[in-house]
mmCIF file of C-alpha atoms and ligand atoms in Angstrom:
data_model
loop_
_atom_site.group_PDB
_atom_site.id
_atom_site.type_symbol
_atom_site.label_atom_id
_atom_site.label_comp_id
_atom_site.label_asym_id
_atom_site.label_seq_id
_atom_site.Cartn_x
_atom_site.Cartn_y
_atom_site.Cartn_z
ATOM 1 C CA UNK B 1 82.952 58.717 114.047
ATOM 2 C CA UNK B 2 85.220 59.977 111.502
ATOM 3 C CA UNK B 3 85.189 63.629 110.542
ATOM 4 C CA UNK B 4 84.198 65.021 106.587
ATOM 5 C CA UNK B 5 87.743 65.886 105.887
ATOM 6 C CA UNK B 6 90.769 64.920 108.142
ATOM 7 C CA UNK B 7 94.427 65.803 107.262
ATOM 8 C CA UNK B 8 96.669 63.933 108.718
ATOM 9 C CA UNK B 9 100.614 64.660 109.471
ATOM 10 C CA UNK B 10 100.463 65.953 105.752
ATOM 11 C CA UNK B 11 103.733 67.339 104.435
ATOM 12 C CA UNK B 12 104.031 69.002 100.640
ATOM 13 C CA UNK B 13 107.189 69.995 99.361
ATOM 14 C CA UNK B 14 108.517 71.625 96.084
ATOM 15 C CA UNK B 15 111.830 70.442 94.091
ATOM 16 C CA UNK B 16 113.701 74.112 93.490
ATOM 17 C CA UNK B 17 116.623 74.929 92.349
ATOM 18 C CA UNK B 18 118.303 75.602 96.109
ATOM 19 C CA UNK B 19 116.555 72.342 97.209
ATOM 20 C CA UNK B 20 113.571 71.260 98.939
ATOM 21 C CA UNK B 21 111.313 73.934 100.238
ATOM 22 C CA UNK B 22 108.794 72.414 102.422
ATOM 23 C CA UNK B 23 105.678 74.598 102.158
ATOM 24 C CA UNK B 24 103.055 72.355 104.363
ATOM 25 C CA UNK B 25 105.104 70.690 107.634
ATOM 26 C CA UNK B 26 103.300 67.571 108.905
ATOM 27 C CA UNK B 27 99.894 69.442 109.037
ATOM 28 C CA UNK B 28 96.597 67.602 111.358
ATOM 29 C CA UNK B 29 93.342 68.347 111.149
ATOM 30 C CA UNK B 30 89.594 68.130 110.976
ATOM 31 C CA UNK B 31 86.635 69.691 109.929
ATOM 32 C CA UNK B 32 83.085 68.362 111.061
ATOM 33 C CA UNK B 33 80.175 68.190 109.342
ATOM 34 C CA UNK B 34 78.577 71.810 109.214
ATOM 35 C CA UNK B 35 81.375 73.041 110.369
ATOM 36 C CA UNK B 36 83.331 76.672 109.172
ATOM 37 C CA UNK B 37 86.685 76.546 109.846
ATOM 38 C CA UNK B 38 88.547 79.737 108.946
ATOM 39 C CA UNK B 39 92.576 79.242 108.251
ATOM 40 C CA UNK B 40 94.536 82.182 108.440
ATOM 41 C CA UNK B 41 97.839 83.158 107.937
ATOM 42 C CA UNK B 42 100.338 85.764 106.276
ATOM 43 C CA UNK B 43 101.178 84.982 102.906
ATOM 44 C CA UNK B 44 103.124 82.070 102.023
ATOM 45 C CA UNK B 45 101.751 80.167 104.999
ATOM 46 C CA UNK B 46 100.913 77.139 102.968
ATOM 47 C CA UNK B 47 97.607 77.768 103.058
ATOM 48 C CA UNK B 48 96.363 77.262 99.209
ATOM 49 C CA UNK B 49 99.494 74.625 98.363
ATOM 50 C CA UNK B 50 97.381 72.760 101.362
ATOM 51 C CA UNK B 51 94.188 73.698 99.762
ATOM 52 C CA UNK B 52 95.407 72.422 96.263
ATOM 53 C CA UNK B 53 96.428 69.186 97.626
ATOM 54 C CA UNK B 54 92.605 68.710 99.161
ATOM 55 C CA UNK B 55 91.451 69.259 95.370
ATOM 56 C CA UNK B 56 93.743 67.029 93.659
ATOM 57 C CA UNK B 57 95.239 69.910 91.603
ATOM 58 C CA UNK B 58 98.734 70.051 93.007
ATOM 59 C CA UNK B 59 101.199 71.129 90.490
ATOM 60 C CA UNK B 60 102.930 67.867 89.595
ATOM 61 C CA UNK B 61 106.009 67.181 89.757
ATOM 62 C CA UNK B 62 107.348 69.842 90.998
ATOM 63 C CA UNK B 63 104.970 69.730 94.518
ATOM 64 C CA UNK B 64 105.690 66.454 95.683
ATOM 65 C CA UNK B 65 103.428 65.196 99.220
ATOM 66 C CA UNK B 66 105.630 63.816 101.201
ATOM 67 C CA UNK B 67 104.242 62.152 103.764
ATOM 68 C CA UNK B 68 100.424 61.889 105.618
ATOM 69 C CA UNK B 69 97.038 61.483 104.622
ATOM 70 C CA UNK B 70 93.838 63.197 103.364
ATOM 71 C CA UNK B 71 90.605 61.899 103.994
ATOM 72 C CA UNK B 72 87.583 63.113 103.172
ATOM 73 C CA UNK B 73 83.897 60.661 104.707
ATOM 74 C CA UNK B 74 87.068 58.254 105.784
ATOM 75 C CA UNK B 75 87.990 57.888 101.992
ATOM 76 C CA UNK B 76 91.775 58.648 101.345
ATOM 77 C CA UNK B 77 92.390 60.921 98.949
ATOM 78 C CA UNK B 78 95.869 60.352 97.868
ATOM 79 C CA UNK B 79 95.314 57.529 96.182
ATOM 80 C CA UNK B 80 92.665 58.340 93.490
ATOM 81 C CA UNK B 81 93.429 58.125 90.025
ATOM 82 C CA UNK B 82 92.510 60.614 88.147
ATOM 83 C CA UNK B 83 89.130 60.128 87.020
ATOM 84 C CA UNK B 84 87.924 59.370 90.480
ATOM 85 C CA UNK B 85 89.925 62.799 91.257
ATOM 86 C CA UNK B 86 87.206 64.636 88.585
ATOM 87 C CA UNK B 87 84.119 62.871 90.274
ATOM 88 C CA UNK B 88 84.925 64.029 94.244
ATOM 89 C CA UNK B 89 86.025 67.714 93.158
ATOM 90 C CA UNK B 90 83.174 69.159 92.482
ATOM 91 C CA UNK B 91 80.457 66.380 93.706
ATOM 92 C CA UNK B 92 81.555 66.261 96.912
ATOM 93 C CA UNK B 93 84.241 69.181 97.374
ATOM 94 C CA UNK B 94 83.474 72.515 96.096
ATOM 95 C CA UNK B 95 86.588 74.828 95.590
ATOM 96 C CA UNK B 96 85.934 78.763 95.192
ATOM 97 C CA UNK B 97 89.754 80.016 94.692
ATOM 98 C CA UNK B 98 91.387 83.278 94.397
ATOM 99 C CA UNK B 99 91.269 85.505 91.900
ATOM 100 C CA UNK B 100 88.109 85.630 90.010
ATOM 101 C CA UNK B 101 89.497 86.677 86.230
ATOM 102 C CA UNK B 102 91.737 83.639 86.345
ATOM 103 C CA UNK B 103 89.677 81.061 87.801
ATOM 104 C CA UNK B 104 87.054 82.082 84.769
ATOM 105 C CA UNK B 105 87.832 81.335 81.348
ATOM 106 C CA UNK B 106 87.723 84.775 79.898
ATOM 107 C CA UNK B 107 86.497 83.208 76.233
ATOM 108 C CA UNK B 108 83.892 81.649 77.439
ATOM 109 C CA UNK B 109 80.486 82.726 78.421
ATOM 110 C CA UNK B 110 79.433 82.757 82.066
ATOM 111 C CA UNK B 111 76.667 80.298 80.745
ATOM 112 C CA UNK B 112 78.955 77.856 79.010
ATOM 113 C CA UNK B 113 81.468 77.758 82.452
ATOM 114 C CA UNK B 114 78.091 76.976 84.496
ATOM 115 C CA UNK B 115 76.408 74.823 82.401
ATOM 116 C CA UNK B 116 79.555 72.021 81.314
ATOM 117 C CA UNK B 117 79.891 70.257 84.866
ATOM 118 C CA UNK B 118 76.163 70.106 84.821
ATOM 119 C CA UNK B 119 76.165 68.266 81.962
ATOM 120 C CA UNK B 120 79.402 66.241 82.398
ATOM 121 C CA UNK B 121 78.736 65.265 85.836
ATOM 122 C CA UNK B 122 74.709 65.017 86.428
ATOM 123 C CA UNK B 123 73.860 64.211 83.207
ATOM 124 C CA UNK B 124 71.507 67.167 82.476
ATOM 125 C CA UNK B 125 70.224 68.005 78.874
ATOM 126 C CA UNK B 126 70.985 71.430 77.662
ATOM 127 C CA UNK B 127 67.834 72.710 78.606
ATOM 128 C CA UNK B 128 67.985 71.014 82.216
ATOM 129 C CA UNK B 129 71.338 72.615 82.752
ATOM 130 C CA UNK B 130 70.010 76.422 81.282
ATOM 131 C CA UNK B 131 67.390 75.981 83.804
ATOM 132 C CA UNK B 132 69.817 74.752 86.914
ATOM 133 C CA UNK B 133 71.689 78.220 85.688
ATOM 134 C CA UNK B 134 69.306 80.553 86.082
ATOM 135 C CA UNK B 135 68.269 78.993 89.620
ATOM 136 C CA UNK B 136 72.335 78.628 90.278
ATOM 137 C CA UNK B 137 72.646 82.578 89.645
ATOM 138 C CA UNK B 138 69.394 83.181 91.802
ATOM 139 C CA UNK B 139 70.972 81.456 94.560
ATOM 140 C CA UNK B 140 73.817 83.708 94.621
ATOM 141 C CA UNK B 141 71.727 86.825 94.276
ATOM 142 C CA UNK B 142 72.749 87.761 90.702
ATOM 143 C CA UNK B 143 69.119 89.130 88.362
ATOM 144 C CA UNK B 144 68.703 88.839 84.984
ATOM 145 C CA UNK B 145 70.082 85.755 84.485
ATOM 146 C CA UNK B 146 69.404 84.755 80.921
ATOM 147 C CA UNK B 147 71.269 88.292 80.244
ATOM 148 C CA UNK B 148 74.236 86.971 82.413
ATOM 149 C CA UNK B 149 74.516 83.729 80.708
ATOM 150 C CA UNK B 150 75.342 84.898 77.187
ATOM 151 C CA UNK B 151 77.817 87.434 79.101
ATOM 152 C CA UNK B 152 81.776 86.284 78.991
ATOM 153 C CA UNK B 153 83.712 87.437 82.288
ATOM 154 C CA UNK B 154 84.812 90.710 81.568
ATOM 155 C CA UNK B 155 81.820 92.001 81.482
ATOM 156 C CA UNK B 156 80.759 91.615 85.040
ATOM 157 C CA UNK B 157 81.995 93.206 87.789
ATOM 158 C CA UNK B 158 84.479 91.482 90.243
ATOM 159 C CA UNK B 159 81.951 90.936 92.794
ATOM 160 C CA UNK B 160 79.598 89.473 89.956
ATOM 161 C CA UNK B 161 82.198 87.352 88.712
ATOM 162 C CA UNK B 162 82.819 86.326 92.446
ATOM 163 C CA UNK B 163 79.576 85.419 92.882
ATOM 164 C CA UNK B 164 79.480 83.595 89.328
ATOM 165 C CA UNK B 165 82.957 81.222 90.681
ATOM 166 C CA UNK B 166 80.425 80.767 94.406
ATOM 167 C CA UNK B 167 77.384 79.263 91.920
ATOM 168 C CA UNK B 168 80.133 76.941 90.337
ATOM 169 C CA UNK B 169 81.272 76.443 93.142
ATOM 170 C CA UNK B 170 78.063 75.060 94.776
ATOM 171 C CA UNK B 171 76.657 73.505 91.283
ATOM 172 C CA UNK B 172 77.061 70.025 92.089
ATOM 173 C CA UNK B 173 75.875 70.110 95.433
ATOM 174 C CA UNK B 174 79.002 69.277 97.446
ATOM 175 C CA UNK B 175 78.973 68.636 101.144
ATOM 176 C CA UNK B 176 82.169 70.513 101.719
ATOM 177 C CA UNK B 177 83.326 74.127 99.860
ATOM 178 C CA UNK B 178 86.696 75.265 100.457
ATOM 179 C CA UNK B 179 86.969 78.901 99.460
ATOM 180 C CA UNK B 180 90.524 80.650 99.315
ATOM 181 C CA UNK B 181 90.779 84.357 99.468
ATOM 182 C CA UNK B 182 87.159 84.291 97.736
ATOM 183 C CA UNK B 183 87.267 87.834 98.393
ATOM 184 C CA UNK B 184 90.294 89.226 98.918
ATOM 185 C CA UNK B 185 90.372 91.383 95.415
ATOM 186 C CA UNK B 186 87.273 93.117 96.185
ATOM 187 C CA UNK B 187 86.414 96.256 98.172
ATOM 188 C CA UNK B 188 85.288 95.993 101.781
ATOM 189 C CA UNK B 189 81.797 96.719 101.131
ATOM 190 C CA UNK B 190 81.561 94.052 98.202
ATOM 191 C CA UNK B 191 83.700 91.631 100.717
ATOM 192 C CA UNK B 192 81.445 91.909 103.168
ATOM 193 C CA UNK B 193 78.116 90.751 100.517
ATOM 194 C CA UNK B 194 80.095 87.975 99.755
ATOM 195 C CA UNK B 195 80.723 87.030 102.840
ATOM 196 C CA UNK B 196 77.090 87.535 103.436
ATOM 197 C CA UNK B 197 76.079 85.621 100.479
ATOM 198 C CA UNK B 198 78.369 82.455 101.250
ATOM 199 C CA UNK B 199 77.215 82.026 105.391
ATOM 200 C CA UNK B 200 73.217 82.312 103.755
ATOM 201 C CA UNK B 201 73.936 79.299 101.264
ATOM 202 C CA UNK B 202 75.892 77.458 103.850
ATOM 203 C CA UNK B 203 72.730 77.413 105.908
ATOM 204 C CA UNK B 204 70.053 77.053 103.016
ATOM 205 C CA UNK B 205 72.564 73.748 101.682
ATOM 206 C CA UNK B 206 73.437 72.590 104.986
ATOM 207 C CA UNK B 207 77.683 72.900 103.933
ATOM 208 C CA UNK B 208 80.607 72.425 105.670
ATOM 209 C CA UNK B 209 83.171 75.280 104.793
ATOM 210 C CA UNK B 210 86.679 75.942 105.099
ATOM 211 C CA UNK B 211 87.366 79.610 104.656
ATOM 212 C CA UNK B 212 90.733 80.696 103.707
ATOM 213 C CA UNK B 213 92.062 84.089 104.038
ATOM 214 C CA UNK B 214 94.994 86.095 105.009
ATOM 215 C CA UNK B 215 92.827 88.824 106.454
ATOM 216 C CA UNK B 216 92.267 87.578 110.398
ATOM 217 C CA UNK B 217 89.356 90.376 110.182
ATOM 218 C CA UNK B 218 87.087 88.814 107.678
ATOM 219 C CA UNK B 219 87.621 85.099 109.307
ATOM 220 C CA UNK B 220 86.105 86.138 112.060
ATOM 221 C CA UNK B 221 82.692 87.329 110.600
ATOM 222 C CA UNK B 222 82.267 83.994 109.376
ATOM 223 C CA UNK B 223 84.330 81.049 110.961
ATOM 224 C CA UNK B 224 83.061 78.862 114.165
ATOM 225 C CA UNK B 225 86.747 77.705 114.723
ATOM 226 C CA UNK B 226 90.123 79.800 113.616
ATOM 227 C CA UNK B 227 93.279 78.181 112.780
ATOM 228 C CA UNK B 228 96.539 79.626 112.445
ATOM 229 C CA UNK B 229 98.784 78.816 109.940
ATOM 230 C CA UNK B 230 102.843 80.022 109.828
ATOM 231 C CA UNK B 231 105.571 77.914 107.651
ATOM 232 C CA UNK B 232 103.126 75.328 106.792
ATOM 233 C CA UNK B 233 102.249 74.218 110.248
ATOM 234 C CA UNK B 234 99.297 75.611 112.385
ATOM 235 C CA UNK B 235 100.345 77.604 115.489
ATOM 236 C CA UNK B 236 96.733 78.303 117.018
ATOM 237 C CA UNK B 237 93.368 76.782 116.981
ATOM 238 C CA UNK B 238 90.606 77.216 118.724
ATOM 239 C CA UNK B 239 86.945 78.704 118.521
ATOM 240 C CA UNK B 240 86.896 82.193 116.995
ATOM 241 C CA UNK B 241 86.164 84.029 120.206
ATOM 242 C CA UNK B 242 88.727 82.070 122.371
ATOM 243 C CA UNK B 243 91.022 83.291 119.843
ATOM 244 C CA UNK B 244 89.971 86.838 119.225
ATOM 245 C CA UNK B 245 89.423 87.503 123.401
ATOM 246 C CA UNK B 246 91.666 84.799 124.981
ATOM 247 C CA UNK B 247 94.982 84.117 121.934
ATOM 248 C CA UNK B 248 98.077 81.986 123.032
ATOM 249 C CA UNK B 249 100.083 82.256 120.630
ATOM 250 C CA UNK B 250 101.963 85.325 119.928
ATOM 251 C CA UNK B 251 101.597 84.807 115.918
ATOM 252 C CA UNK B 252 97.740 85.194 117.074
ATOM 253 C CA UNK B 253 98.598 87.993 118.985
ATOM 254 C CA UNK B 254 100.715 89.400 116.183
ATOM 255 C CA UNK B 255 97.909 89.757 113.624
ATOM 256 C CA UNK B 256 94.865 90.539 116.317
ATOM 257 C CA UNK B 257 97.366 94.010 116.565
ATOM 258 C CA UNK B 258 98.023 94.338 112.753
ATOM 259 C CA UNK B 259 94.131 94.530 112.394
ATOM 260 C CA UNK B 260 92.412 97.986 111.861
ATOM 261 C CA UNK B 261 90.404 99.384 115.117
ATOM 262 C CA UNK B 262 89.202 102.758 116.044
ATOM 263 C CA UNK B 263 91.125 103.296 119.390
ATOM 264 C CA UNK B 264 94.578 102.617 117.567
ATOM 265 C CA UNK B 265 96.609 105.178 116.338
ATOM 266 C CA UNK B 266 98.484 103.191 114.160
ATOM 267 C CA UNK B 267 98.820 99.324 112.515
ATOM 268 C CA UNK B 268 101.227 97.245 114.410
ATOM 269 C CA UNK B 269 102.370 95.142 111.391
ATOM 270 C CA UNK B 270 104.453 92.046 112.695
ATOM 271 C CA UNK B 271 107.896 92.750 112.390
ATOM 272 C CA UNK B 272 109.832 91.038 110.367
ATOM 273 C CA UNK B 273 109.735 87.906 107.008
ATOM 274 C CA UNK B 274 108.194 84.467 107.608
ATOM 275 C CA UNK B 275 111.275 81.879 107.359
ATOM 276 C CA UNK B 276 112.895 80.557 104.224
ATOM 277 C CA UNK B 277 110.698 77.792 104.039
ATOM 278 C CA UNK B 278 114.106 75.826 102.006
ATOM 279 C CA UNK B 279 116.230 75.147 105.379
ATOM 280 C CA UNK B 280 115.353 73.026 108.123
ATOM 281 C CA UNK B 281 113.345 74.799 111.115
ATOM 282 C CA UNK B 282 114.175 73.043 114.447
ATOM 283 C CA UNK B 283 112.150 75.328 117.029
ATOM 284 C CA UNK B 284 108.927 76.983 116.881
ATOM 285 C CA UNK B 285 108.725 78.853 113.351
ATOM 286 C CA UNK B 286 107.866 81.958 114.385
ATOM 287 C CA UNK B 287 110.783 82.245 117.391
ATOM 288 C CA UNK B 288 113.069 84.607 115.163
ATOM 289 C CA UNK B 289 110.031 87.548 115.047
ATOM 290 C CA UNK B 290 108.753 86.765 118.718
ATOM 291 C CA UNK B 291 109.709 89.224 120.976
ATOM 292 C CA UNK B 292 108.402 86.999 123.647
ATOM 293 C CA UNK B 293 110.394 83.542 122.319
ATOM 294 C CA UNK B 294 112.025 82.141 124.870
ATOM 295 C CA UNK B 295 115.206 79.610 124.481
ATOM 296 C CA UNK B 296 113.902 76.626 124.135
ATOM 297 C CA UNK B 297 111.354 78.237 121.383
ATOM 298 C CA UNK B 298 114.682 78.245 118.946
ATOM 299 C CA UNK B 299 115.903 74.700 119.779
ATOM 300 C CA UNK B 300 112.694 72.581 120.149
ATOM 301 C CA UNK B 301 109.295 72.670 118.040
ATOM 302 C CA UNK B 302 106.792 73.005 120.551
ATOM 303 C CA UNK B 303 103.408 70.612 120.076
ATOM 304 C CA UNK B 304 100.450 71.814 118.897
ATOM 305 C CA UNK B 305 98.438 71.253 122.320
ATOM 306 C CA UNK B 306 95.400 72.206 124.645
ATOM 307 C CA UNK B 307 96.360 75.528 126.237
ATOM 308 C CA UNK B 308 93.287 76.122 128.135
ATOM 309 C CA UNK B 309 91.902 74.197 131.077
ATOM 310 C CA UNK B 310 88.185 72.433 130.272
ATOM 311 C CA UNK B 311 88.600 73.787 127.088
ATOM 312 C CA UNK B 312 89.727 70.718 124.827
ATOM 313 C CA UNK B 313 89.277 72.653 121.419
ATOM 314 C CA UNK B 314 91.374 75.287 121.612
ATOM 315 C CA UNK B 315 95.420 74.360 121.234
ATOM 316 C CA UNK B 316 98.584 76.233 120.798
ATOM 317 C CA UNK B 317 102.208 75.545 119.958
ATOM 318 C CA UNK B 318 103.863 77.937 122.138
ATOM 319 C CA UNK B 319 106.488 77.372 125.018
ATOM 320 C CA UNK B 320 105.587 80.580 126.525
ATOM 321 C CA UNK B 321 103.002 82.093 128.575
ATOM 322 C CA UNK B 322 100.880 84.176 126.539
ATOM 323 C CA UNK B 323 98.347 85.197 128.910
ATOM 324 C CA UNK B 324 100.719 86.703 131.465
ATOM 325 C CA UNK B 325 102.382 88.980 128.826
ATOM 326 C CA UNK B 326 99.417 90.204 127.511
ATOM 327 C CA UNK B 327 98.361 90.794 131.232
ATOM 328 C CA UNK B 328 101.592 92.592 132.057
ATOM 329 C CA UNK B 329 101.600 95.019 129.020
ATOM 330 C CA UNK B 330 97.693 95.822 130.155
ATOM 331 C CA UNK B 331 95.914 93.776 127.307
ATOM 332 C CA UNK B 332 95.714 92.701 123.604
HETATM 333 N N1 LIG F 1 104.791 76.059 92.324
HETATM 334 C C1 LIG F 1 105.546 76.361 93.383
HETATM 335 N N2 LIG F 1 106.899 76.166 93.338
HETATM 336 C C2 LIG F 1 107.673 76.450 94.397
HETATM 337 N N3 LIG F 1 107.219 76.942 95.570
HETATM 338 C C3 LIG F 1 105.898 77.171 95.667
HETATM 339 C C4 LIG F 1 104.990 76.891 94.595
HETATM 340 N N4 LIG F 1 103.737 77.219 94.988
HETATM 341 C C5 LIG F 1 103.863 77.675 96.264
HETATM 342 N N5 LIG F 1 105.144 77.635 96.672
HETATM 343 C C6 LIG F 1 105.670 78.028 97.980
HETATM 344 O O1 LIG F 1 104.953 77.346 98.997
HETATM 345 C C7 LIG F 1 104.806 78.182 100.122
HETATM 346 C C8 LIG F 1 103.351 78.224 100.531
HETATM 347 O O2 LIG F 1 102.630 78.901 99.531
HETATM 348 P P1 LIG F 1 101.059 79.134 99.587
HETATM 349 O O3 LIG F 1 100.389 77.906 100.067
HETATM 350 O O4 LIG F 1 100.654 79.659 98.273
HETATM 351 O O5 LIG F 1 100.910 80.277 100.695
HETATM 352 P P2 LIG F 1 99.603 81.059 101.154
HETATM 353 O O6 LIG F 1 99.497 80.757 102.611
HETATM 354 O O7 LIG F 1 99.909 82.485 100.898
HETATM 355 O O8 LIG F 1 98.448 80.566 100.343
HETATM 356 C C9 LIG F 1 105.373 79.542 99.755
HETATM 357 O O9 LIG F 1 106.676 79.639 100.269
HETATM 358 C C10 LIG F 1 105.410 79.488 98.263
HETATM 359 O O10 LIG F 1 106.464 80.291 97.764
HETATM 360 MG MG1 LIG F 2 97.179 81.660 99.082
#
């Protein structure tokens, strides 16, 4: 059966002055149907050029796809004109993406933002779509909603707005909602409603959600399976716990240390820039910060493969053996 969205050996690059930097290297893979998958990654991973390309809104021509395919219910992507572009984003893909007083039009009301795709793309009357509003901002747990609708965007609160760009983002009903660092500008307590808010609605409207972040920590409150992204390629994958408890990649390893917990004295950040994403990268990515890379990890890219005996979901692209160095320096 084919999955709701499968990527497949896609590759994006940007023209720049110093040549080609390839930002997402021949990247597989698929999300099933009710599904979280949580992609993580330091910044500059690739993660929202991918994300782009899976709405259609790739800046052209300077991002160029080079190569692979997106398919989403075993439709491919790539090939839509534009106008068939407008009726899957939205419909059948909801986006939520980063940074909540861009993504709004700041002169326009919160009600105009909500209420033009409802018209444009279901058909509803003006009175329809005022109605779908005020249920839309129940949904995502924000009162007084007629109040709210005559509101523009700086007049809410970053987690109001956030919530506002979830309700768009769920408006149309799509099957699928890809958010991308939905909540990295707010504080930890407003993070964690959101995060809250999002896993409730993906259970009431029975989504499928891909759940982008470069903060490993908040991933894991929400995501059934964790990939890891470096230099546009994924390094881990593998269901959140076999990550979190049992990681085989030392780029996993790397940010499970860099995350904040009680019994450390300090924050092991990863030594260390990601690669200059403009020059070719024979061996595993990562190699020049791994203090565990071994030879071959700067000469050949190792396959993204199953790591773990019986367990057929979670894969790594390592050369090395993870689970004896974490063993010999007494655990993770
Ligand atoms: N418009 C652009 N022009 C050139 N390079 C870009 C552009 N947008 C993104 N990139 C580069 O693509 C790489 C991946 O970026 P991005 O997907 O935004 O990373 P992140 O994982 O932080 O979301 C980065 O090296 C970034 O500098
Ligand atoms: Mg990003």
């Amino acid at each position: 059966m084919s999955a709701l969205l499968e990527i497949d050996n896609l590759s994006i690059g940007f023209d720049t002055a110093q040549g080609m930097l390839l930002a997402v290297d021949r990247l597989s893979y698929r999300v099933e149907a009710g599904e979280t998958l949580g992609i993580v990654g330091e910044s500059g991973s690739g993660k929202s050029v991918h994300a782009l390309a899976i709405a259609g809104l790739l800046d052209h021509p300077a991002a160029r796809i080079l190569g692979g395919s997106i398919r989403f219910e075993g439709r491919d992507l790539r090939g839509l004109s534009r106008r068939e572009w407008t009726q899957i984003r939205g419909r059948h893909i909801g986006f939520v993406f980063q940074d909540p007083m861009t993504a709004l039009n700041p002169l326009l009301t919160i009600g105009q933002q909500l209420k033009a795709p409802l018209k444009y793309h279901l058909g509803l009357s003006e009175r329809e779509a005022r109605q779908r509003c005020r249920e839309l901002l129940d949904q995502v747990g924000i009162g007084e909603a007629d109040k709210r609708l005559r509101q523009f965007p700086h007049q809410l609160s970053g987690g109001l707005r956030q919530r506002v760009l979830i309700a768009m983002g769920i408006s149309l009903g799509p099957k699928l909602l890809i958010a991308d660092e939905a909540t990295t500008a707010l504080d930890v307590t407003v993070q964690a409603q959101i995060v809250d808010l999002v896993m409730a609605l993906k259970a009431q409207l029975g989504l499928s959600l891909i759940w982008i972040s470069h903060d490993l920590g908040v991933v894991a409150r929400l995501a059934d399976t964790v990939q890891v992204m470096y230099a546009g390629r994924i390094l881990e994958r593998g269901p959140v716990d076999a990550l979190f408890y049992d990681p085989r990649n030392a780029y996993t390893l790397g940010l499970l240390r860099s995350l904040p917990r009680p019994e450390r004295q300090r924050l092991q950040a990863i030594p260390g820039q990601p690669p200059d994403l403009r020059t070719a990268r024979p061996g595993d990515p990562f190699a020049a910060r791994n203090r565990y890379a071994t030879p071959r990890c700067f000469i050949e890219q190792p396959p993204l493969r199953q790591v773990v005996e019986g367990e057929a979901g979670h894969l790594s692209a390592s050369w090395y053996d993870l689970r004896s160095i974490i063993a010999r320096e007494g655990g993770i």
